[in-house]
mmCIF file of C-alpha atoms in Angstrom:
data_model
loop_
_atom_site.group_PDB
_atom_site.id
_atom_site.type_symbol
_atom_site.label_atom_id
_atom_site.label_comp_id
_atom_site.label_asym_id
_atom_site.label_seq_id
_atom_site.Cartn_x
_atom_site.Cartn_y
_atom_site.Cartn_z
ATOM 1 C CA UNK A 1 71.560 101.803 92.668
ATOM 2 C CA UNK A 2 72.106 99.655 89.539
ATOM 3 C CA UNK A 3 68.810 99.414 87.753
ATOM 4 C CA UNK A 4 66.281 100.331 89.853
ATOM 5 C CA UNK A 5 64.151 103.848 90.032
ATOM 6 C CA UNK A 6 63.705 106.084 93.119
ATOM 7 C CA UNK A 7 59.758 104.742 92.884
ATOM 8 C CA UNK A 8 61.144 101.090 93.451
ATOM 9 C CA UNK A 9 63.538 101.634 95.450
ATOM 10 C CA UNK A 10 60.609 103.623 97.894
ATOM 11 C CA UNK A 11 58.496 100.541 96.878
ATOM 12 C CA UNK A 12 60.598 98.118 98.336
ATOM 13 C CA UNK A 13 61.601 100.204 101.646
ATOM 14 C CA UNK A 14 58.080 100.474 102.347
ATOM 15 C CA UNK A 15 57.276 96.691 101.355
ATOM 16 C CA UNK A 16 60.119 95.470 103.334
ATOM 17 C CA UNK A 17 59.225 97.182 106.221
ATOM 18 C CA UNK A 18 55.505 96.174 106.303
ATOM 19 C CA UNK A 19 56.705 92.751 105.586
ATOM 20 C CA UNK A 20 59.194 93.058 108.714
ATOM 21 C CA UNK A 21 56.527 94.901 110.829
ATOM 22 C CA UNK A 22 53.310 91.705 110.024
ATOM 23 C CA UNK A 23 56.118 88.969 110.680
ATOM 24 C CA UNK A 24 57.347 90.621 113.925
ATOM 25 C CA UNK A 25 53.825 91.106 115.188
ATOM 26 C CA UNK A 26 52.489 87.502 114.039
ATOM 27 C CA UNK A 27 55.410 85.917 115.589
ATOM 28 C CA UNK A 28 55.489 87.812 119.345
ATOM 29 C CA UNK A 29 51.381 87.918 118.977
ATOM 30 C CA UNK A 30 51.457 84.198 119.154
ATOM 31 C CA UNK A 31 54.123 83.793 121.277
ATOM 32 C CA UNK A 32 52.274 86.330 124.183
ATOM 33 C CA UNK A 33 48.832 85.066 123.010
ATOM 34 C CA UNK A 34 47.367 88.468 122.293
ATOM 35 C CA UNK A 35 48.068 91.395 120.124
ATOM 36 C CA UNK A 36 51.342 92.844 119.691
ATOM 37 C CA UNK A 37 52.471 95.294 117.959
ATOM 38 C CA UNK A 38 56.113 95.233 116.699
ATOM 39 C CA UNK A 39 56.903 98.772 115.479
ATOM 40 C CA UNK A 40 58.952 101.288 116.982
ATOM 41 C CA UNK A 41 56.376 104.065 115.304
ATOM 42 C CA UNK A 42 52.896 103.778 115.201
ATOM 43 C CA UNK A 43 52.182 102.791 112.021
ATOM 44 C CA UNK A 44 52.703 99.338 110.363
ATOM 45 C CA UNK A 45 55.973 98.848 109.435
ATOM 46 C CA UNK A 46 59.314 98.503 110.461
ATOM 47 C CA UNK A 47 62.520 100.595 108.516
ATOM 48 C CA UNK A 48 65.081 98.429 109.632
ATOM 49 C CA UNK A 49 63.442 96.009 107.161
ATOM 50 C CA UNK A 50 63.218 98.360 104.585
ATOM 51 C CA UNK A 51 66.917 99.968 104.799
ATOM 52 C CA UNK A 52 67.940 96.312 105.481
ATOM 53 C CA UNK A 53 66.531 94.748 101.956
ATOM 54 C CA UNK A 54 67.739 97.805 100.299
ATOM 55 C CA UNK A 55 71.519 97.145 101.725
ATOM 56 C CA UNK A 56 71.494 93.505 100.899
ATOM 57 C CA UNK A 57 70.277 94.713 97.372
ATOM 58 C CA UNK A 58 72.997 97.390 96.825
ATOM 59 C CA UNK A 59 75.912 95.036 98.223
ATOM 60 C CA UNK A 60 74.563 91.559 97.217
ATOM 61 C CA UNK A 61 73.674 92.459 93.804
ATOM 62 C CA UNK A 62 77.581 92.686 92.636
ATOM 63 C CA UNK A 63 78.244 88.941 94.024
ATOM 64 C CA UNK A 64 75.295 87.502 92.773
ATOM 65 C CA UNK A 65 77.666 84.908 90.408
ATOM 66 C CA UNK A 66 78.388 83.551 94.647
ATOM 67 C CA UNK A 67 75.604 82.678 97.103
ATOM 68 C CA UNK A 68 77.905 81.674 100.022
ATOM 69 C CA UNK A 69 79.462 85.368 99.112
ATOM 70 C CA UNK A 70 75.877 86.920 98.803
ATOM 71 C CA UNK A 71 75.176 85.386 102.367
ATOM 72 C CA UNK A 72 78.400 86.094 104.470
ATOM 73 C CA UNK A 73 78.139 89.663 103.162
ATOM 74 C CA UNK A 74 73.667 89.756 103.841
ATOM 75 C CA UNK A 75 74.764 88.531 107.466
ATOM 76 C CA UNK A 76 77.420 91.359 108.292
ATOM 77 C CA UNK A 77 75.797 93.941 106.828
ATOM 78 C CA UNK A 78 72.417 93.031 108.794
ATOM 79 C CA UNK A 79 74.273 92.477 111.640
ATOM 80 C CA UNK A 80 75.989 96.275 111.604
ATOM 81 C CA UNK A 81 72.891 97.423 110.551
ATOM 82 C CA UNK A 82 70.925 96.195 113.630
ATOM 83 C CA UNK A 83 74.101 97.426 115.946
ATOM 84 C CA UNK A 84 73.946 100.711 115.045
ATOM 85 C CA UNK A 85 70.135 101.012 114.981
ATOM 86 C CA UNK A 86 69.813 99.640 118.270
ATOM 87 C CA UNK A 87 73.245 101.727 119.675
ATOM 88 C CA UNK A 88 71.147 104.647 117.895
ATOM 89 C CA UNK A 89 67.701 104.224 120.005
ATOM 90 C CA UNK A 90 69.154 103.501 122.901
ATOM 91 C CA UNK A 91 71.228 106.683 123.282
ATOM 92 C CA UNK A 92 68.580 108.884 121.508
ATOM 93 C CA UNK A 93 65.137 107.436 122.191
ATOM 94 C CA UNK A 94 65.710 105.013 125.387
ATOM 95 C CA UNK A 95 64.603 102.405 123.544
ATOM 96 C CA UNK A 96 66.124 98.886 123.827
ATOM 97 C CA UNK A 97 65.424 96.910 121.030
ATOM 98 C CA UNK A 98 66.513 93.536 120.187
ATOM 99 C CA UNK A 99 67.228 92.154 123.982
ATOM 100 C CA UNK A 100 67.872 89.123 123.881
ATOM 101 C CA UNK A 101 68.890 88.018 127.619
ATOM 102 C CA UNK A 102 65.302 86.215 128.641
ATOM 103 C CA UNK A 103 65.497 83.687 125.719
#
C-alpha cells in the first residue's frame, strides 16, 4: 500500500484489532454485567478489526478528495468483509458470529 511500511501496516492490524477486541468486550461486559470476552482466539484482539482498518485504508485512501465517497465505499467493504468472515466460521469453525436475531 501507498506509503506505508510492512512494520505499520503490522502496527495498525494489531492496533485495530486490540482496539476492536477492548470496545467489543467493554460494550457486551456492561451490557451482561460481568466479564466478557469478545475474541474469537484467546488473546486480546480481534482481526476483523485489523484487516478491516487496513481495507478502508487501501480503498479509502484514493477518494480521500470525497467523504460521502470514503464512507459508501468504508460501509460495503466492511459489510463484505464481515459476510465472508462470518460465512467463513460458520462453515469451518461452527462459529456464529454477529447474530443479530435477539436484539
Amino acid at each position: 500500500m501507498r506509503g506505508l511500511t510492512p512494520e505499520q501496516l503490522i502496527f495498525i492490524f494489531f492496533s485495530l484489532g486490540f482496539a476492536g477486541w477492548l470496545a467489543e468486550t467493554i460494550h457486551e461486559s456492561i451490557t451482561r454485567k460481568k466479564f466478557v470476552n469478545k475474541g474469537f482466539f484467546k488473546g486480546p484482539y480481534v482481526p476483523i478489526h485489523g484487516l478491516g482498518g487496513i481495507g478502508l485504508y487501501a480503498v479509502g485512501s484514493p477518494l480521500a478528495s470525497s467523504p460521502l465517497l470514503v464512507f459508501l465505499t468504508g460501509a460495503a467493504v466492511c459489510t463484505v468483509m464481515e459476510y465472508i468472515t462470518a460465512v467463513f466460521l460458520a462453515k469451518c469453525f461452527g462459529v456464529k458470529c454477529w447474530d443479530y436475531r435477539t436484539y
